[in-house]
Short mmCIF file of N, CA and C in Angstrom, two decimals:
data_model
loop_
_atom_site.label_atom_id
_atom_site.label_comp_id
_atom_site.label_asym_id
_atom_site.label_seq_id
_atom_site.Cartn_x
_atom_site.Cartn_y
_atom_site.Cartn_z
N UNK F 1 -6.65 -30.65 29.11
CA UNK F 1 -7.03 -31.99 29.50
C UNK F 1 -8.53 -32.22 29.25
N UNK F 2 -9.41 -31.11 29.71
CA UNK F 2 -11.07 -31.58 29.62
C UNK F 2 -11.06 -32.02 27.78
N UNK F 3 -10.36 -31.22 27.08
CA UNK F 3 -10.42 -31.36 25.95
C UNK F 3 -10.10 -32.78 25.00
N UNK F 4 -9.38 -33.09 25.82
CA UNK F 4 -8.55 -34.95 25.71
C UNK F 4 -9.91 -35.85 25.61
N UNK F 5 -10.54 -35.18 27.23
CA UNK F 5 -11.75 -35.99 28.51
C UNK F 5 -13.24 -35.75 26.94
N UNK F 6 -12.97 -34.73 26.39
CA UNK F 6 -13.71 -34.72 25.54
C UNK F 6 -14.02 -35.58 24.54
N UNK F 7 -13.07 -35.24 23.81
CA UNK F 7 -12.33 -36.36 22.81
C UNK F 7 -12.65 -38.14 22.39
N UNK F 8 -11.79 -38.11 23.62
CA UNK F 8 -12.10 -39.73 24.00
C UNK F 8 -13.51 -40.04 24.01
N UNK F 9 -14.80 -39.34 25.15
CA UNK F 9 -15.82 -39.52 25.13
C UNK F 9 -16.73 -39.59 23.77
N UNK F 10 -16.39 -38.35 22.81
CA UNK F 10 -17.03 -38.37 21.69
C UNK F 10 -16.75 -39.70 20.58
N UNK F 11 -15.16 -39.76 20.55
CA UNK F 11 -15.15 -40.66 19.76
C UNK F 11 -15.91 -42.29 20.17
N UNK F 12 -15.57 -42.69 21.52
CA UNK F 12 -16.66 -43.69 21.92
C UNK F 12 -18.00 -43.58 21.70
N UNK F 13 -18.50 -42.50 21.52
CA UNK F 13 -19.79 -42.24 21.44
C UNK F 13 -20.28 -43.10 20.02
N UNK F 14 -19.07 -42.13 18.92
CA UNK F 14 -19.20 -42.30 17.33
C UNK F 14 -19.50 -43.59 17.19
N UNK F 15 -18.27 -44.35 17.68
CA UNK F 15 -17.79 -45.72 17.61
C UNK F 15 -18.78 -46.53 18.16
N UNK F 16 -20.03 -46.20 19.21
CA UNK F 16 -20.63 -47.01 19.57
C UNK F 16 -21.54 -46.72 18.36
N UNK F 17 -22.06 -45.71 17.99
CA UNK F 17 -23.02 -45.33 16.54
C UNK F 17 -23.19 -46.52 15.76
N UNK F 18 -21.82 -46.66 15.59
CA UNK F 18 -21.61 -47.35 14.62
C UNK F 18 -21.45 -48.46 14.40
N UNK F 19 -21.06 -49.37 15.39
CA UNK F 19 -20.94 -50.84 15.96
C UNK F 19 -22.65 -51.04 15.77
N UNK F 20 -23.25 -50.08 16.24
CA UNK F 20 -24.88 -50.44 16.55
C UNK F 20 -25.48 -50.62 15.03
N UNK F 21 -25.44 -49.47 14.45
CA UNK F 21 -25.40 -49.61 13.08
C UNK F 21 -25.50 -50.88 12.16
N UNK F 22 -23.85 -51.22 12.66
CA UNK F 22 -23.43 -52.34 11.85
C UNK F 22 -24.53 -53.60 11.96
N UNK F 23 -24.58 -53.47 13.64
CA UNK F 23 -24.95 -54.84 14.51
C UNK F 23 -26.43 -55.42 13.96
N UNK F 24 -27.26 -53.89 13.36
CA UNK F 24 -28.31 -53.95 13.22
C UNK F 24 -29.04 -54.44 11.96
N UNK F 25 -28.07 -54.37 10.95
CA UNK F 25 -28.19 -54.85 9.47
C UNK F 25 -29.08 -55.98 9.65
N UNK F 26 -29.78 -56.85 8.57
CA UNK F 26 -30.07 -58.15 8.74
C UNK F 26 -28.53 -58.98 8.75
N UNK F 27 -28.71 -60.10 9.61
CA UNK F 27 -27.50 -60.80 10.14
C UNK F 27 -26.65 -61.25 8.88
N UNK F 28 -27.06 -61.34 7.50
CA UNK F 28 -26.61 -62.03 6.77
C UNK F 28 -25.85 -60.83 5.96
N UNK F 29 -25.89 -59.69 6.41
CA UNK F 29 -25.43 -58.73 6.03
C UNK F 29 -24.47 -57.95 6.71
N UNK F 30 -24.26 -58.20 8.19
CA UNK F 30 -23.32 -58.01 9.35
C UNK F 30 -22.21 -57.84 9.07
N UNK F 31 -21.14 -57.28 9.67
CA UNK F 31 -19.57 -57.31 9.20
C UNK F 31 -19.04 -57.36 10.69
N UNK F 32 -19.15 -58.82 11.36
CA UNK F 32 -19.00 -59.27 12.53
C UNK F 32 -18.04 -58.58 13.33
N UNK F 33 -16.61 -58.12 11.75
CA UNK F 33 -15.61 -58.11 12.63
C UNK F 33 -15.30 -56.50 12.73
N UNK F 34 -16.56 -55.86 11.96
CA UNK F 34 -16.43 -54.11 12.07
C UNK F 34 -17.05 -53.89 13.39
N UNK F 35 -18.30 -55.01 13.96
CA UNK F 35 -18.70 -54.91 15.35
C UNK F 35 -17.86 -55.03 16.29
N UNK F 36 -17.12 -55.73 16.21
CA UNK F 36 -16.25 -56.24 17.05
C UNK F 36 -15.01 -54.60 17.65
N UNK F 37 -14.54 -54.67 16.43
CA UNK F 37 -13.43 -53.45 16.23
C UNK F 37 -14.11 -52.31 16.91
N UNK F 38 -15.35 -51.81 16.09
CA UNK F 38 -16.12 -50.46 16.70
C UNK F 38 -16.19 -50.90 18.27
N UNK F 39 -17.11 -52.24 18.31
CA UNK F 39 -17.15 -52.23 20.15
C UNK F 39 -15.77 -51.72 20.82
N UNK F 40 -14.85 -52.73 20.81
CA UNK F 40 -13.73 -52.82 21.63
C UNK F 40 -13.54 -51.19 21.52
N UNK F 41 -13.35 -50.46 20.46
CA UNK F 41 -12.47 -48.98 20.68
C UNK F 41 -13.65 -48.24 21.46
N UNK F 42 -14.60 -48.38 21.25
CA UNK F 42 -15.64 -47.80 22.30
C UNK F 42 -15.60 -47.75 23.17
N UNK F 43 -15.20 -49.31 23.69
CA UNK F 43 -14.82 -49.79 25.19
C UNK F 43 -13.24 -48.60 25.74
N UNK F 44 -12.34 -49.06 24.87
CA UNK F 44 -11.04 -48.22 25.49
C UNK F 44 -11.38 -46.85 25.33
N UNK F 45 -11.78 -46.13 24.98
CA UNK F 45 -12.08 -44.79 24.77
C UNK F 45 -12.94 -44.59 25.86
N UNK F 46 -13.96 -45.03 26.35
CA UNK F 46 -14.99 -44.72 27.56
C UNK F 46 -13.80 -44.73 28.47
N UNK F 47 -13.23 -45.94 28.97
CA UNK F 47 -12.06 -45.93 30.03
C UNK F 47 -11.42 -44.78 30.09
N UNK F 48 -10.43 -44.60 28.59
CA UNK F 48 -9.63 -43.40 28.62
C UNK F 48 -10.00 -42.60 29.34
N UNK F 49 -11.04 -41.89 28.76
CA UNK F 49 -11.64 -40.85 29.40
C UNK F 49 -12.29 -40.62 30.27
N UNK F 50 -12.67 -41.40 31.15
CA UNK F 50 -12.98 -41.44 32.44
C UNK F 50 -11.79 -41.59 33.22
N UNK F 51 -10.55 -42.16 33.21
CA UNK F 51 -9.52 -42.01 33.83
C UNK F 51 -9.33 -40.73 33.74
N UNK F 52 -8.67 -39.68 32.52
CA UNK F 52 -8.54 -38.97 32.69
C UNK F 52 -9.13 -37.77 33.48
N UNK F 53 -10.48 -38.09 33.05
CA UNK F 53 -11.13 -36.99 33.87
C UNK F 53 -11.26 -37.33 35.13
N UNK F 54 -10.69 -37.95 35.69
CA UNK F 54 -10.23 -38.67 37.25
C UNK F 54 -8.97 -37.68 37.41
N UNK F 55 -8.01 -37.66 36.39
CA UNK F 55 -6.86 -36.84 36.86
C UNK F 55 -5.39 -38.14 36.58
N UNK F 56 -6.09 -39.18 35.66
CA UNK F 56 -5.21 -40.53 35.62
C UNK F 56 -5.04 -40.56 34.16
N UNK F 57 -3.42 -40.58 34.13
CA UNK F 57 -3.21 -40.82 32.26
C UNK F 57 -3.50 -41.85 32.30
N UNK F 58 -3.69 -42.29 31.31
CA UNK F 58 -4.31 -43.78 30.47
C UNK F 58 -3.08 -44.37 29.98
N UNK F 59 -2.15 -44.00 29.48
CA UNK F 59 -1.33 -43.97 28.93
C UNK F 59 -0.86 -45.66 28.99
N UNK F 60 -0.24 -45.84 30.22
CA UNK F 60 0.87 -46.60 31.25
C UNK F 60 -0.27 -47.94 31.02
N UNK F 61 -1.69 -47.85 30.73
CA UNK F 61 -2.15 -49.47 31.17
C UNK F 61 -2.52 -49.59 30.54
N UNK F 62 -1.68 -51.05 29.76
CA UNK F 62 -0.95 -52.15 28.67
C UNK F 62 -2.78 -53.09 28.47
N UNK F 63 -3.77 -52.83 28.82
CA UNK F 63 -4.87 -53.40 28.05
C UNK F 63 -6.32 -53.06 28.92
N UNK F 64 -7.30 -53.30 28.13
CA UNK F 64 -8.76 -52.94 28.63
C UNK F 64 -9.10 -53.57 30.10
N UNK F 65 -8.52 -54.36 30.57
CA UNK F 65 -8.58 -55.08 31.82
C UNK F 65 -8.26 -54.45 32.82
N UNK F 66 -6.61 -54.05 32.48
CA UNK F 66 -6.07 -53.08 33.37
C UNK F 66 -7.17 -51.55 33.60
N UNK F 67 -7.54 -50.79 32.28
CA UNK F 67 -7.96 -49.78 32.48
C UNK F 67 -9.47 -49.69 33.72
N UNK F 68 -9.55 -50.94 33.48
CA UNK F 68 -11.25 -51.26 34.14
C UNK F 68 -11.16 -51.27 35.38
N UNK F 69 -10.03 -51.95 36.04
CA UNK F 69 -9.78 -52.26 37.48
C UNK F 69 -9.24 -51.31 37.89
N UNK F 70 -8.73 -49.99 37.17
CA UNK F 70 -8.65 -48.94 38.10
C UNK F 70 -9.89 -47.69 37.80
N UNK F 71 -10.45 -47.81 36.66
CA UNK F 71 -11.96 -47.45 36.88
C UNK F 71 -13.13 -47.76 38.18
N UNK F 72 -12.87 -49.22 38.20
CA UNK F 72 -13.65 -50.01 39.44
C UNK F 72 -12.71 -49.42 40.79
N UNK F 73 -11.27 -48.83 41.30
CA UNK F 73 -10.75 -48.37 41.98
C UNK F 73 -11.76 -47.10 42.27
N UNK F 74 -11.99 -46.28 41.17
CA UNK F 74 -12.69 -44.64 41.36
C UNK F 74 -14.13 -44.74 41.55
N UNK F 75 -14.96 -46.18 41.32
CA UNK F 75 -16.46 -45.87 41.31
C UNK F 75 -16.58 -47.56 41.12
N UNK F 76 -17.42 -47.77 42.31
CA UNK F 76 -17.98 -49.35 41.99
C UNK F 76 -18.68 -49.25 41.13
N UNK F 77 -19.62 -48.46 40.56
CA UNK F 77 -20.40 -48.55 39.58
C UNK F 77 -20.39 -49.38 38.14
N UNK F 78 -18.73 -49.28 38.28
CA UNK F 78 -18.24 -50.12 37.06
C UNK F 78 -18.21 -51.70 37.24
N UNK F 79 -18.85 -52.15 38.51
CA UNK F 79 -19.20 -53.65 38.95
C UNK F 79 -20.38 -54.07 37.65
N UNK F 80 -21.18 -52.91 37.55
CA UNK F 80 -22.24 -53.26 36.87
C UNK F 80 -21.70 -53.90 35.04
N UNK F 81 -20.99 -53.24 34.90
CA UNK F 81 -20.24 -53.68 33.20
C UNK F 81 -19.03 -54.27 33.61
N UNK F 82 -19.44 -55.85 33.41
CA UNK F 82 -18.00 -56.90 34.34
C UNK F 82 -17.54 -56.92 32.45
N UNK F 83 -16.16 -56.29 32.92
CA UNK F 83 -15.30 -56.12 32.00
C UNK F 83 -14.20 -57.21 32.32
N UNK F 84 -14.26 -57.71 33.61
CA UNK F 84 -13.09 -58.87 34.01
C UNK F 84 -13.02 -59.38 32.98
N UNK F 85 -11.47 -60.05 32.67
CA UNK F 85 -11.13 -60.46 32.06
C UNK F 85 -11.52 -60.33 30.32
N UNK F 86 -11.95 -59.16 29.99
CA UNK F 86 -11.96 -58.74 28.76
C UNK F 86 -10.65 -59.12 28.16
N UNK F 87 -10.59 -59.62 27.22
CA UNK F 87 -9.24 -59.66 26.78
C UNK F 87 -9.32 -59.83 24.89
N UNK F 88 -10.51 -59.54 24.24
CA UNK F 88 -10.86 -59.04 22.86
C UNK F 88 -9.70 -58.19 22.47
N UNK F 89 -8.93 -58.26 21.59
CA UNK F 89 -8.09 -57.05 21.14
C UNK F 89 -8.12 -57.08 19.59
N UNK F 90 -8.95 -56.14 19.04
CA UNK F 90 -9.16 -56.09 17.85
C UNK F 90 -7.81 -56.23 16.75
N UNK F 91 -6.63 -56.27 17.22
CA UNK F 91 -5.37 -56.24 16.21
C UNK F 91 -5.15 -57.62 16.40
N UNK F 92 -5.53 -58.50 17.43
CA UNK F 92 -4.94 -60.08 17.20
C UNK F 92 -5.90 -60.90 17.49
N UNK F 93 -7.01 -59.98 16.67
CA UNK F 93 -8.55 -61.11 17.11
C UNK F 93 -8.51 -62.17 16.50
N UNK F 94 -9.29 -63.14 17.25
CA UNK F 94 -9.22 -64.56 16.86
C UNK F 94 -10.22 -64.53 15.93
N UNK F 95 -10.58 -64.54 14.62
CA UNK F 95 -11.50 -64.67 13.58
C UNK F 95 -12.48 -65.63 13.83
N UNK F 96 -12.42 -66.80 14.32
CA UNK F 96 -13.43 -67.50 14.94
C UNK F 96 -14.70 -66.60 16.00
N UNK F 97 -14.00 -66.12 16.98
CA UNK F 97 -14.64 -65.60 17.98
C UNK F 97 -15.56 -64.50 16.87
N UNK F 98 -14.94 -63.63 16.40
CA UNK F 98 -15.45 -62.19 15.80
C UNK F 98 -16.36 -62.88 14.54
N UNK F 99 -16.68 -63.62 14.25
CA UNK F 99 -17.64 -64.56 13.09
C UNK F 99 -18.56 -65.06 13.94
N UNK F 100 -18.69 -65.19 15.48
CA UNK F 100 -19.89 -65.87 16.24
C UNK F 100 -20.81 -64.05 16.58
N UNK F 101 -22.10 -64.47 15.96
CA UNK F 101 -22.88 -63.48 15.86
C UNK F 101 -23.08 -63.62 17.55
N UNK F 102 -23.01 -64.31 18.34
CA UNK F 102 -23.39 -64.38 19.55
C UNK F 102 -22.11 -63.41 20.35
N UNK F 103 -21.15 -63.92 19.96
CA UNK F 103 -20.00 -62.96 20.80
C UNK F 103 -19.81 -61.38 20.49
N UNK F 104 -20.05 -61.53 19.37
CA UNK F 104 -20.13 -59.98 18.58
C UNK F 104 -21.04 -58.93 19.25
N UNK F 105 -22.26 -59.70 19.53
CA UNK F 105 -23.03 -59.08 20.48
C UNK F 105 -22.81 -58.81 21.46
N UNK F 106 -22.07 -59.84 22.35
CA UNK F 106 -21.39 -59.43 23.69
C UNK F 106 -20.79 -58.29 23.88
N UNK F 107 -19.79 -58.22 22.80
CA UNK F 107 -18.73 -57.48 22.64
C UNK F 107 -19.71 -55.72 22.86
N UNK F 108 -20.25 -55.93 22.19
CA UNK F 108 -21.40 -54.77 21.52
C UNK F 108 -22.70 -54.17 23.23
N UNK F 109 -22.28 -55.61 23.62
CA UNK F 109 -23.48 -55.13 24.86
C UNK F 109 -22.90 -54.62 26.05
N UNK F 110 -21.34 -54.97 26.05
CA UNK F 110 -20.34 -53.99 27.13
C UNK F 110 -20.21 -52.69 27.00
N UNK F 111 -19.80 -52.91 25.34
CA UNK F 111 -19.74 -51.32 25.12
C UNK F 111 -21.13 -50.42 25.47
N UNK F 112 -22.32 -50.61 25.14
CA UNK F 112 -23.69 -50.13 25.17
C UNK F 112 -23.80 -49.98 26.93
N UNK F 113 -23.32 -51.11 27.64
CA UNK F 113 -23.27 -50.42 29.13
C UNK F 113 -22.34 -50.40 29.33
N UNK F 114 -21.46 -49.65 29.22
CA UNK F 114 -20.34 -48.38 29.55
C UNK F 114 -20.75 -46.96 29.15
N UNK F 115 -21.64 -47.04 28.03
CA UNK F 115 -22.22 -45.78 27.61
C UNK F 115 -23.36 -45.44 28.40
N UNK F 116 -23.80 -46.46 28.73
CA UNK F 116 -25.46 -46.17 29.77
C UNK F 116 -25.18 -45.99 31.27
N UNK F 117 -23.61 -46.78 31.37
CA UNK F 117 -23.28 -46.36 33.37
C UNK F 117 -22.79 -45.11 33.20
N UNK F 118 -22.06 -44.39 32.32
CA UNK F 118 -21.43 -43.13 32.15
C UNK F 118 -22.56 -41.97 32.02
N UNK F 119 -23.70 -41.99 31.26
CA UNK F 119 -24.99 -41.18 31.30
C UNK F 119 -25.80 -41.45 32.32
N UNK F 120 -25.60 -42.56 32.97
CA UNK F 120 -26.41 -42.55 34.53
C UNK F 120 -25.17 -41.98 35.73
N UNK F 121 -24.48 -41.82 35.46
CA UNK F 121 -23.20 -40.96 36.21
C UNK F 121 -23.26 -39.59 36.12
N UNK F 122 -24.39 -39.41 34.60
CA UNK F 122 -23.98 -37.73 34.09
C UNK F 122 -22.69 -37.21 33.73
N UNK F 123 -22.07 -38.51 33.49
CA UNK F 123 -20.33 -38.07 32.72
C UNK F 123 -19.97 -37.63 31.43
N UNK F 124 -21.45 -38.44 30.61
CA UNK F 124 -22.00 -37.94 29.07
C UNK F 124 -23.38 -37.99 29.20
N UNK F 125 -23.06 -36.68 27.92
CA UNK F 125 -25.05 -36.41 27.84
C UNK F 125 -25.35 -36.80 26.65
#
């Protein structure tokens, strides 16, 4: 299991790399919707693996909303990254939304604090 707890963490890690990466290009050079994609899996992967390493499969909850509100169950801390009503899903994104350099960022600034409440937790180093 730590190995799963691993896993998950690293690949969010990658995935945030790389969203940042993207995010950082000059704007006219951006690939809105690779930000978008990298954020969101960043986002479910931090969850994953913090459930798990709770002792909670991930498995059973059907979207990023769900995973959050039982994150926020194990640690208020997760008040601080209001994930409410996240509902971005990179397989039936609305192309409008993922083309607004403004939302893309959003997307990008959840993920960035989920990675910064998890290293102020000492959950990743």
């Amino acid at each position: 299991m730590e190995k799963d707890v691993s896993k998950y963490f690293k690949d969010a890690v990658e995935k945030l790399k790389e969203a940042n990466e993207e995010l950082y290009k000059p704007e006219e050079d951006v690939v809105s919707l690779l930000v978008c994609q990298k954020s969101q899996h960043a986002i479910e992967n931090y969850l994953k693996g913090y459930l798990l390493r709770n002792g909670i499969d991930p498995s059973p909850f059907e979207s990023i909303e769900s995973m959050y509100q039982e994150c926020l169950k194990l640690n208020k801390e997760f008040k601080k990254v209001d994930l409410t009503n996240f509902t971005c899903d990179y397989i039936d994104t609305d192309m409008a939304y993922c083309n607004d350099f403004k939302e893309v960022s959003h997307c990008y600034e959840l993920a960035d604090g989920l990675d910064t409440l998890l290293r102020k937790e000492k959950i990743i180093a």
